Coordinates of C-alpha atoms in Angstrom, one line a residue:
X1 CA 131.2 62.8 -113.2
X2 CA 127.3 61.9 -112.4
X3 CA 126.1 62.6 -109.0
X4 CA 126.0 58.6 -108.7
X5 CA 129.7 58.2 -109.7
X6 CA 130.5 60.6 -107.6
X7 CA 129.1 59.2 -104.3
X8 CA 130.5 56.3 -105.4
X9 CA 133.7 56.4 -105.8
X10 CA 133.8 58.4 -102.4
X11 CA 131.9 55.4 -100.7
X12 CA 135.1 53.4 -102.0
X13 CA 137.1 55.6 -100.0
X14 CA 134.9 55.7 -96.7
X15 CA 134.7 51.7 -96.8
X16 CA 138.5 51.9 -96.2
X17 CA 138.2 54.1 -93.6
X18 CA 135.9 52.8 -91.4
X19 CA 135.2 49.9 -89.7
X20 CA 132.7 47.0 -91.8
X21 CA 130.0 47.6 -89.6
X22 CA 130.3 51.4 -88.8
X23 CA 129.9 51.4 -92.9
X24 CA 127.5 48.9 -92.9
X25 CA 124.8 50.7 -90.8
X26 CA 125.5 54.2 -91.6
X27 CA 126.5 54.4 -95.1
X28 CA 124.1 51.4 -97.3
X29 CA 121.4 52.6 -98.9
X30 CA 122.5 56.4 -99.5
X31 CA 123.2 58.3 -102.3
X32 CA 123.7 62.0 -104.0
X33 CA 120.0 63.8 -104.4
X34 CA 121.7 66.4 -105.3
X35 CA 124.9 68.3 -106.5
X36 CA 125.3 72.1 -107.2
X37 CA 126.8 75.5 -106.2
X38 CA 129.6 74.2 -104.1
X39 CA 126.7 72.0 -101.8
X40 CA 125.9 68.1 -102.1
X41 CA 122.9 66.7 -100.6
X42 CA 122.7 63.1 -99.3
X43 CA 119.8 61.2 -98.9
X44 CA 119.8 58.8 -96.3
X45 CA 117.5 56.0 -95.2
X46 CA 116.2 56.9 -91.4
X47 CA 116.9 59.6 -88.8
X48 CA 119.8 57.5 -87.4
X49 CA 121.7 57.7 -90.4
X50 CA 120.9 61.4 -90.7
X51 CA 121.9 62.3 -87.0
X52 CA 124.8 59.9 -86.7
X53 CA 126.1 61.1 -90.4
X54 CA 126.1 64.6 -89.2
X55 CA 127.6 64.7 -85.9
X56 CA 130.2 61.5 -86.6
X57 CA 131.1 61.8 -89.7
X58 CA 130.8 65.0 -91.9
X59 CA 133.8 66.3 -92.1
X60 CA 135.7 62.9 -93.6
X61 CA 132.5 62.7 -95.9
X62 CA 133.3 66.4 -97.1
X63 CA 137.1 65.6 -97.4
X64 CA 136.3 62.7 -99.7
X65 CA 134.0 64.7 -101.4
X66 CA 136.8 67.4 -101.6
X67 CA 138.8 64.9 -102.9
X68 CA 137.0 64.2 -105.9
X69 CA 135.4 68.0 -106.5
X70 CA 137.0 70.8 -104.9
X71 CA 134.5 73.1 -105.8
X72 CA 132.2 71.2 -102.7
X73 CA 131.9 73.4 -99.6
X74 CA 129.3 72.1 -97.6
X75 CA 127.2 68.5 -97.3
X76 CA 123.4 68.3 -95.7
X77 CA 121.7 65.0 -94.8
X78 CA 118.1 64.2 -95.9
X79 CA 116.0 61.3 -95.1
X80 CA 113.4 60.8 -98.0
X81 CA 110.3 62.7 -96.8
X82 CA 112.3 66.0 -96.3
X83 CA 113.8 65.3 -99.5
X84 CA 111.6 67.4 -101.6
X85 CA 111.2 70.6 -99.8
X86 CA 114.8 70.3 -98.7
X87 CA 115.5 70.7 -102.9
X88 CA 113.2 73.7 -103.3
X89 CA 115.6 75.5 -100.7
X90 CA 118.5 74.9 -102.2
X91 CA 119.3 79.0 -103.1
X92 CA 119.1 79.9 -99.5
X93 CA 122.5 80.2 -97.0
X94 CA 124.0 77.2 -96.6
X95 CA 124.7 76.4 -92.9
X96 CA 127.5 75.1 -91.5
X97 CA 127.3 71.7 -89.3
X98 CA 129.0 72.1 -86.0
X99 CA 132.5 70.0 -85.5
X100 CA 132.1 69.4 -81.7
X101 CA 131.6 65.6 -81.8
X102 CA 133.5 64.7 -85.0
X103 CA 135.3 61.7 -85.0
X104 CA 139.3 62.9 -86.0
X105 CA 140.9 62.4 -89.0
X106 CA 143.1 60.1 -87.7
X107 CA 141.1 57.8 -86.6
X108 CA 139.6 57.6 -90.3
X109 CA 142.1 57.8 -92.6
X110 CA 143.8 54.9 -94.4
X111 CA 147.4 55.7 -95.5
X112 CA 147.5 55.3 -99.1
X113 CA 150.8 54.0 -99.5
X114 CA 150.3 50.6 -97.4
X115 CA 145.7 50.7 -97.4
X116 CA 146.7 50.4 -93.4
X117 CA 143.8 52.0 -91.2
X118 CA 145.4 53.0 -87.9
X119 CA 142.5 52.4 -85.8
X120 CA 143.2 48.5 -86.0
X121 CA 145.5 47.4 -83.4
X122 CA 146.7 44.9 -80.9
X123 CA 145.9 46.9 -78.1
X124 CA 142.1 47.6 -79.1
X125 CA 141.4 43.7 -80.2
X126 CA 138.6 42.0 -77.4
X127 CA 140.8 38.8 -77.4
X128 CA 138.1 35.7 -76.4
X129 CA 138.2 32.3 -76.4
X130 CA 137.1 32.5 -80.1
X131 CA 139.8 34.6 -81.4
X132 CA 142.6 33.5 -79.0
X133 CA 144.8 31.2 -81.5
X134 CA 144.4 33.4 -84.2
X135 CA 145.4 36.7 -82.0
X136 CA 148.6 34.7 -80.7
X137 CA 149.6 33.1 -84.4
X138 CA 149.2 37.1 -85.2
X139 CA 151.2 38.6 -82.4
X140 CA 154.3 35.9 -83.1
X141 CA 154.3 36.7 -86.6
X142 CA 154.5 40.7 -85.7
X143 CA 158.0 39.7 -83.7
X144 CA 158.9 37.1 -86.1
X145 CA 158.6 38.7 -89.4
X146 CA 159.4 35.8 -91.9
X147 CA 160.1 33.6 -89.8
X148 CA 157.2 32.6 -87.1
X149 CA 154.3 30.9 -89.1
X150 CA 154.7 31.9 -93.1
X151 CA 152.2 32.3 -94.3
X152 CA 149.6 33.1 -91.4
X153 CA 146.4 31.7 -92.9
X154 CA 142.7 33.3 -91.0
X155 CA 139.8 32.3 -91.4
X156 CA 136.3 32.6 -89.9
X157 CA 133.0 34.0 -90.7
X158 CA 132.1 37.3 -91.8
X159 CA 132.4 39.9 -89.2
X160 CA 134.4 37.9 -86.9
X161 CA 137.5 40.2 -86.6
X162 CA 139.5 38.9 -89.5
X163 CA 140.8 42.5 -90.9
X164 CA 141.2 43.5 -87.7
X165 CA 143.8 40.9 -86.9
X166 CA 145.3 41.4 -90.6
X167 CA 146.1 45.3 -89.9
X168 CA 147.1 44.8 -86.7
X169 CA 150.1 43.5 -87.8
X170 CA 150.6 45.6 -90.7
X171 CA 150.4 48.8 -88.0
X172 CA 152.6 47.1 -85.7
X173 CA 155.3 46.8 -88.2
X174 CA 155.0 50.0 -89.5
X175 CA 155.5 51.0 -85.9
X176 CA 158.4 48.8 -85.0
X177 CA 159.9 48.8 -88.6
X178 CA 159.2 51.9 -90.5
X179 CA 161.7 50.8 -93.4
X180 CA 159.6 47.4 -94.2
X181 CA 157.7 47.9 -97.1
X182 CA 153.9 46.5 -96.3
X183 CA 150.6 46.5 -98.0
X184 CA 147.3 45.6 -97.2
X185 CA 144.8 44.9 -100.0
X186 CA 141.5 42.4 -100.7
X187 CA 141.9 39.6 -103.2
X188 CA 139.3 42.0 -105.3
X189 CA 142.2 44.5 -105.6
X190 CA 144.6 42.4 -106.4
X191 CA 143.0 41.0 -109.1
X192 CA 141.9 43.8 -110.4
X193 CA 145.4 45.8 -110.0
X194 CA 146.6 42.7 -112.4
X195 CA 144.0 43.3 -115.0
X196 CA 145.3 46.5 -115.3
X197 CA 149.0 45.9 -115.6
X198 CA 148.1 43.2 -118.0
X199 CA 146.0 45.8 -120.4
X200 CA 148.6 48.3 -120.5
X201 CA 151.4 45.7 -121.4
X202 CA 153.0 46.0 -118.1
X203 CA 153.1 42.7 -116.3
X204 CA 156.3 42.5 -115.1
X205 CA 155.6 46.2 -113.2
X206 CA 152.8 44.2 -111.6
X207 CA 155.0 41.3 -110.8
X208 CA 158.2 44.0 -109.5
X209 CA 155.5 45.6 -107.3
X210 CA 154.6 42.9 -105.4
X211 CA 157.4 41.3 -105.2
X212 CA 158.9 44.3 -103.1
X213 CA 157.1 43.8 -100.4
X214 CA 158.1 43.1 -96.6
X215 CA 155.2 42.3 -96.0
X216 CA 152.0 41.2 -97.9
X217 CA 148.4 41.0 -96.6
X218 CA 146.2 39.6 -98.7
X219 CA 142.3 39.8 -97.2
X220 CA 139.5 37.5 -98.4
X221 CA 141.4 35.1 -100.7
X222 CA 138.3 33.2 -101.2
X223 CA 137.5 35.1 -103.8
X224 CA 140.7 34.2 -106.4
X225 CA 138.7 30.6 -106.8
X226 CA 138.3 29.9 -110.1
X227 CA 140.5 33.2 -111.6
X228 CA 143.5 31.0 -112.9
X229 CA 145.6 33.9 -113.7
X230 CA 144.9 35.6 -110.8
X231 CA 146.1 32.2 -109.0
X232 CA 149.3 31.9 -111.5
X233 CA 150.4 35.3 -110.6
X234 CA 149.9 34.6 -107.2
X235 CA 151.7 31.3 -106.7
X236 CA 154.9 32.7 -108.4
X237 CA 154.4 35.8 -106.0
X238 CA 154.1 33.8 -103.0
X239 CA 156.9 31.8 -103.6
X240 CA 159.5 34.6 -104.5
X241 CA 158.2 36.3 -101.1
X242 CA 158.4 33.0 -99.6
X243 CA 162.1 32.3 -100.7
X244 CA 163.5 35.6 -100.0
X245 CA 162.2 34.9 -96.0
X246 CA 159.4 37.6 -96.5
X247 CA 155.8 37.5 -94.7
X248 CA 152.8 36.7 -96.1
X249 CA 149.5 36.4 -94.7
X250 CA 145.6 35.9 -95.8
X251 CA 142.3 35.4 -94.5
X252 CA 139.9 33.7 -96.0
X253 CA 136.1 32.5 -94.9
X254 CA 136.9 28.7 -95.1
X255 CA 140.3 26.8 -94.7
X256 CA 142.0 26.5 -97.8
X257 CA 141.3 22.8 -98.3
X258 CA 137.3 23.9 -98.8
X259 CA 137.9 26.9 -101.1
X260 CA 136.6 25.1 -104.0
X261 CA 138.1 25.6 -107.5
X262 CA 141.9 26.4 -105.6
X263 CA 144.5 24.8 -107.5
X264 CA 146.3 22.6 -105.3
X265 CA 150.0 23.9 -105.3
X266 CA 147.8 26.8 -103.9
X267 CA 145.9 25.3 -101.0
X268 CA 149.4 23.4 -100.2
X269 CA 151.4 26.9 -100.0
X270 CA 148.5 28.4 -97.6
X271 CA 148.7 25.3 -95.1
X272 CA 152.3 25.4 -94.9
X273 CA 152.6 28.0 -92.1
X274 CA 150.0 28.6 -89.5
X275 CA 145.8 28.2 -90.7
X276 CA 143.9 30.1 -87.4
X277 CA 140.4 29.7 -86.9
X278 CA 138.3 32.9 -85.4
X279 CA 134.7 31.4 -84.5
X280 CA 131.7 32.9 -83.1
X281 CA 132.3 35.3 -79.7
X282 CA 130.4 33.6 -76.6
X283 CA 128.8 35.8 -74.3
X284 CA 131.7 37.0 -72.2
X285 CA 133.9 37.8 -75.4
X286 CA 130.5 39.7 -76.7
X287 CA 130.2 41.5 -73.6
X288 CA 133.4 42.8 -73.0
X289 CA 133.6 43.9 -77.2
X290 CA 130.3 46.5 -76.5
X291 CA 132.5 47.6 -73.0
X292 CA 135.7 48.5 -75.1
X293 CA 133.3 49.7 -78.3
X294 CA 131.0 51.7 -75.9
X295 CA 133.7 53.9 -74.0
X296 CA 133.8 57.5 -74.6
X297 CA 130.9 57.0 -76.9
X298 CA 127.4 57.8 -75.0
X299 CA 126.9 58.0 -71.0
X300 CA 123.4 56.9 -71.8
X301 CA 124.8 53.2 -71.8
X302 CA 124.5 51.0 -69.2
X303 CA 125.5 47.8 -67.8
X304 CA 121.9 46.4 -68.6
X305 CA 121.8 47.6 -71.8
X306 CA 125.0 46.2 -72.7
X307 CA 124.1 42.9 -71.6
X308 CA 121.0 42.9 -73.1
X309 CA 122.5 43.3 -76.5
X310 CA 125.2 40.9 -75.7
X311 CA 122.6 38.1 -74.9
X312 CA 120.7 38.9 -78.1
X313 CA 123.4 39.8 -80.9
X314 CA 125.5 36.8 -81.0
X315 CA 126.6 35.8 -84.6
X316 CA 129.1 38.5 -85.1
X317 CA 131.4 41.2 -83.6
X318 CA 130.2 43.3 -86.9
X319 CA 126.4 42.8 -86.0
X320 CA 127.3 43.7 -82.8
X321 CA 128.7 47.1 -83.1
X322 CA 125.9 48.2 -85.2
X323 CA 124.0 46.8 -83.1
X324 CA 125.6 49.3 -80.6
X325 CA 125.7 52.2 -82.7
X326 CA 121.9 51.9 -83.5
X327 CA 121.4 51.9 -79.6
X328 CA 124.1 55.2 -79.2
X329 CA 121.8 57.0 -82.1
X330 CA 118.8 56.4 -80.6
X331 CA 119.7 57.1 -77.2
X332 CA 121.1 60.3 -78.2
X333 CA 118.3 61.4 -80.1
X334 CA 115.7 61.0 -77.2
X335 CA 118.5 63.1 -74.5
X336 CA 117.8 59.7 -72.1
X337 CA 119.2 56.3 -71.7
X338 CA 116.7 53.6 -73.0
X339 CA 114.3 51.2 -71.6
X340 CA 115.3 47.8 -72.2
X341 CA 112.1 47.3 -74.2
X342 CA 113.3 50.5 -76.1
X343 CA 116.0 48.5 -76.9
X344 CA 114.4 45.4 -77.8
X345 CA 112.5 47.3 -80.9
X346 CA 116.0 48.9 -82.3
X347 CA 117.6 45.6 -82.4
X348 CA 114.3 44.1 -83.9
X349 CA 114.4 46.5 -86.4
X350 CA 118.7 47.0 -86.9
X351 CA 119.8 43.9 -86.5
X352 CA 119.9 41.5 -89.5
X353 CA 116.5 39.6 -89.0
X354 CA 116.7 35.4 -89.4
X355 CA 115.8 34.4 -92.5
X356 CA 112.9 32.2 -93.2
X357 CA 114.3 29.2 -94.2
X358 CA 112.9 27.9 -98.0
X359 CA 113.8 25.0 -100.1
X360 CA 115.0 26.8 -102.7
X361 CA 117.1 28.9 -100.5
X362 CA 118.6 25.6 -99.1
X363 CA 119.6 24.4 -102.8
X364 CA 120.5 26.8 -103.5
X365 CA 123.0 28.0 -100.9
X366 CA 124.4 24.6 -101.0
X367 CA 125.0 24.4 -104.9
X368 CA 126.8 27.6 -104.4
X369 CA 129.2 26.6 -101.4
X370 CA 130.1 23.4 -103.5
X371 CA 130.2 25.3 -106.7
X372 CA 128.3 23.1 -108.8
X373 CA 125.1 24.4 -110.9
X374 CA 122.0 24.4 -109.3
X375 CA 120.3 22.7 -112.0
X376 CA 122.5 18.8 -111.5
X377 CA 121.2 18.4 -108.3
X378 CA 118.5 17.0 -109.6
X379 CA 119.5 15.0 -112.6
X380 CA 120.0 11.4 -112.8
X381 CA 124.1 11.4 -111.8
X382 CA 126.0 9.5 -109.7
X383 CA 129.3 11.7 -110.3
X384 CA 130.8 12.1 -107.5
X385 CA 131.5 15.8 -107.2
X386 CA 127.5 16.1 -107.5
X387 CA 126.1 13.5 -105.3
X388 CA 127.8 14.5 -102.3
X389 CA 126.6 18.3 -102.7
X390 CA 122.9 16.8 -103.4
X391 CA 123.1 14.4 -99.9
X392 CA 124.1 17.6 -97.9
X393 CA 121.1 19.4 -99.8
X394 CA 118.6 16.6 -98.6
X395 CA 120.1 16.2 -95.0
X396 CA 119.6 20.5 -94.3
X397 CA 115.9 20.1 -96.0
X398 CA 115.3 17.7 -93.1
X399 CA 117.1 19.1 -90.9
X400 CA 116.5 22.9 -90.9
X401 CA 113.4 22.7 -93.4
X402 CA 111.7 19.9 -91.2
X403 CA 110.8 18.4 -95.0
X404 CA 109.0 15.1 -94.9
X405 CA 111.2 12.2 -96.9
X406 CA 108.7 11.9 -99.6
X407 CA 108.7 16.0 -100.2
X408 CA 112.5 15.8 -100.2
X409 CA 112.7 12.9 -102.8
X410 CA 110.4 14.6 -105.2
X411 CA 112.1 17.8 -105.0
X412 CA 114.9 16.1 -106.1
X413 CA 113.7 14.8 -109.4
X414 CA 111.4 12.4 -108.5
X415 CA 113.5 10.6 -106.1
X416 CA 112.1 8.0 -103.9
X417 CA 111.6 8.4 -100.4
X418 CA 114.2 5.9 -99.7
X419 CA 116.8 7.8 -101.3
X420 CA 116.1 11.1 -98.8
X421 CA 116.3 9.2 -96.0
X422 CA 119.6 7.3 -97.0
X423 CA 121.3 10.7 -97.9
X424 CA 120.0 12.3 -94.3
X425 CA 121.3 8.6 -92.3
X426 CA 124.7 8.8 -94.3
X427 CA 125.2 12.4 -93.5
X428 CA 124.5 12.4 -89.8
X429 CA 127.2 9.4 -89.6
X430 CA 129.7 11.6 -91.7
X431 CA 129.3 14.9 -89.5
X432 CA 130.2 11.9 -86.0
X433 CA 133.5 11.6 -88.0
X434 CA 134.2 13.9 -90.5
X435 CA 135.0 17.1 -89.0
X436 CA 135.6 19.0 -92.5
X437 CA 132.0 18.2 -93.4
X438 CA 131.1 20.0 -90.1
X439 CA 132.7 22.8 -90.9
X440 CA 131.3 22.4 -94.7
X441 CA 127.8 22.5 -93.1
X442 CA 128.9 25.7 -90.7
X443 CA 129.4 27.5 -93.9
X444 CA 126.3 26.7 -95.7
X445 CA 124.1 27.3 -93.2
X446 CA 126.4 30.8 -92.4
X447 CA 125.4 31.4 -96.2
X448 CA 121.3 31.3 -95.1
X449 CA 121.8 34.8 -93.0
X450 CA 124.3 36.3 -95.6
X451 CA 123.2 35.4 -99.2
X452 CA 121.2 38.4 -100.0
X453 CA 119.4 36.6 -103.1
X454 CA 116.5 35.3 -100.7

């Protein structure tokens, strides 16, 4: 196994274990330097990572190095510039990182047998107006196993609580019914578990497996659009689950009636229960998330610094604990609690920047929400499924791209002027009316801050 493998396969075990964002800020961008006589060195991007990485989280990065080659006894942290000399001293005594500080075990690891992490639960969920419908549908259904809202259908942008909700009930089953069968896996996983099956001639293993669950949580379902076996499988899954009065329950970025390329017996089974919407946390909701995230961790934090980042880190609760976490690093580092300006630069520099808006951006995002190529946008076609997608493009390159009519119309083909301003009038009378396209246009321009192909 290559050093890269290596790392990689144990960063498929730490993004189990750990919340999105703590994963997110501490664990992008690092890798294996190095790999020999029982040691592993890490590089890492910054000092944060290095300090938080050591005093957080080395000993579950050592077990799920362990995990994949005993012979590793010890795990050092380099940022890029010691790096070098830290390799030419790679024959002297290794030292041993001190455990005070450690987060437990327990709070890390996922229990293989249902992929439940134990650290989500009711009790530590920052219910808001936001979340409120979708934390009640998910308490009801924790009583009601089968019975109250089947399927539970979330959705909501990313970082917004979603899994959190998902495992929640999975835990408190496991915890009120330790006989139920549950699992929790991502729409990636089980599509991938049936490509397995399938290659080794074992299909109906695949369909006895998941058809023995009490419970099935199925996270970012999204992502099945356009896999028709994947969606075959599933439909004849849900429906034995279904019949036999067993839970099911997704989560999904979008309703189900605007995941695109969903067959329809699909998207009718997933609005048959309960479909929860989790939106964006207003301040009060952000505020008391950094109180509940912040306890125990640093008494460097205060009441103004936690409202400060609560009046500036609003799209997400994800964005807002690493938000937090940079904050906790920082402060530790420097002994001190910060100076509001102090924390002003972290967020500047930790906190997922706006994007500057383009044209081509704008296309593109939108050709990839409706999933239509790119390229038709600007042909000569009145087909339906491709003029809709190019009004919403010309309505967000005047809207958010303050593009003049005759810049829009030419961009799109050679179009006249006319035609821009006809597709921005007869979209700003759709979203008066039309609350699906609202949503539609939530999504797109949600896709701005999280496509990474800028």
């Amino acid at each position: 196994m290559t050093n890269e493998e290596l790392w990689q396969t144990a960063l498929n075990e730490l993004e189990l274990a750990v919340s999105k964002a703590n994963f997110m800020t501490w664990f992008q961008n690092t890798s294996v330097a190095d790999h020999q006589d029982g040691s592993v060195v890490l590089n890492v991007p910054n000092a944060f990572a290095k300090e938080w990485l050591e005093h957080k989280y080395h000993k579950f990065i050592l077990k799920a190095l362990r995990n994949l080659a005993p012979d590793v006894r010890n795990v050092e942290y380099a940022i890029s510039s010691e790096l070098t000399p830290l390799l030419q001293k790679r024959k002297r005594e290794r030292s041993i990182l001190p455990q005070e500080g450690q987060l437990e075990f327990k709070e890390l690891l996922v229990d293989r047998e249902t992929n439940l992490n134990s650290r989500y639960t009711f009790d530590s969920f920052i219910v808001g107006p936001f979340n409120e419908l979708a934390h009640a549908a998910s308490i009801a259904v924790s009583k009601n196993l089968g019975q109250a809202y089947n399927p539970l259908f979330l959705y909501g942008g990313v970082g917004l609580g979603k899994t959190h909700l998902l495992q929640a009930v999975g835990n408190e089953i496991k915890k009120s019914s330790p006989r139920f069968k549950v699992l929790y896996t991502t729409s990636e996983r089980f599509t991938s578990d049936l490509v397995n099956f399938m290659q080794s001639n074992e299909a109906p293993v695949f369909k006895e497996k998941y058809r023995s669950y009490d419970l099935l949580i199925i996270d970012d379902i999204q992502f099945i659009a356009g896999k028709i076996k994947t969606q075959e499988e599933l439909f004849h899954i849900f429906n034995y689950l279904y019949e036999a009065g067993k839970q099911i329950i997704f989560s999904s970025d979008k309703p189900p009636h605007a995941i695109n390329d969903l067959e329809e017996r699909l998207k009718s089974r997933f609005e048959g229960g309960m479909v929860a919407d989790i939106g964006q946390p207003e301040y009060e909701s952000r505020l008391a998330i950094l109180k509940s995230k912040s306890q125990g961790k640093d008494n460097y934090l205060n009441q103004e610094i936690l409202e400060y980042i609560a009046s500036n880190v609003q799209k997400n609760v994800r964005e807002l604990e690493g938000a937090l976490n940079a904050v906790v690093a920082k402060s530790k580092l420097s002994g001190r609690a910060l100076s509001i300006p102090e924390v002003k630069e972290i967020l500047d520099k930790n906190t997922q920047p706006k994007k500057i808006v383009t044209a081509n951006h704008i296309i593109k995002c939108v050709a990839e929400f409706y999933d239509v190529n790119e390229r038709t946008l600007f042909e000569k076609t009145r087909k339906k499924e491709i003029v809709k997608p190019r009004q919403v493009a010309m309505y967000l390159l005047r809207e958010d791209y303050s593009g003049s009519y005759p810049y829009i119309g030419q961009r799109f083909g050679g179009r006249d002027h006319t035609t821009a301003i006809h597709a921005f009038d007869k979209i700003s009378k759709e979203l008066k009316k039309n609350a699906q396209l609202v949503e539609e246009m939530k999504r797109i321009r949600e896709l701005y801050e999280y496509n990474s192909s800028v």
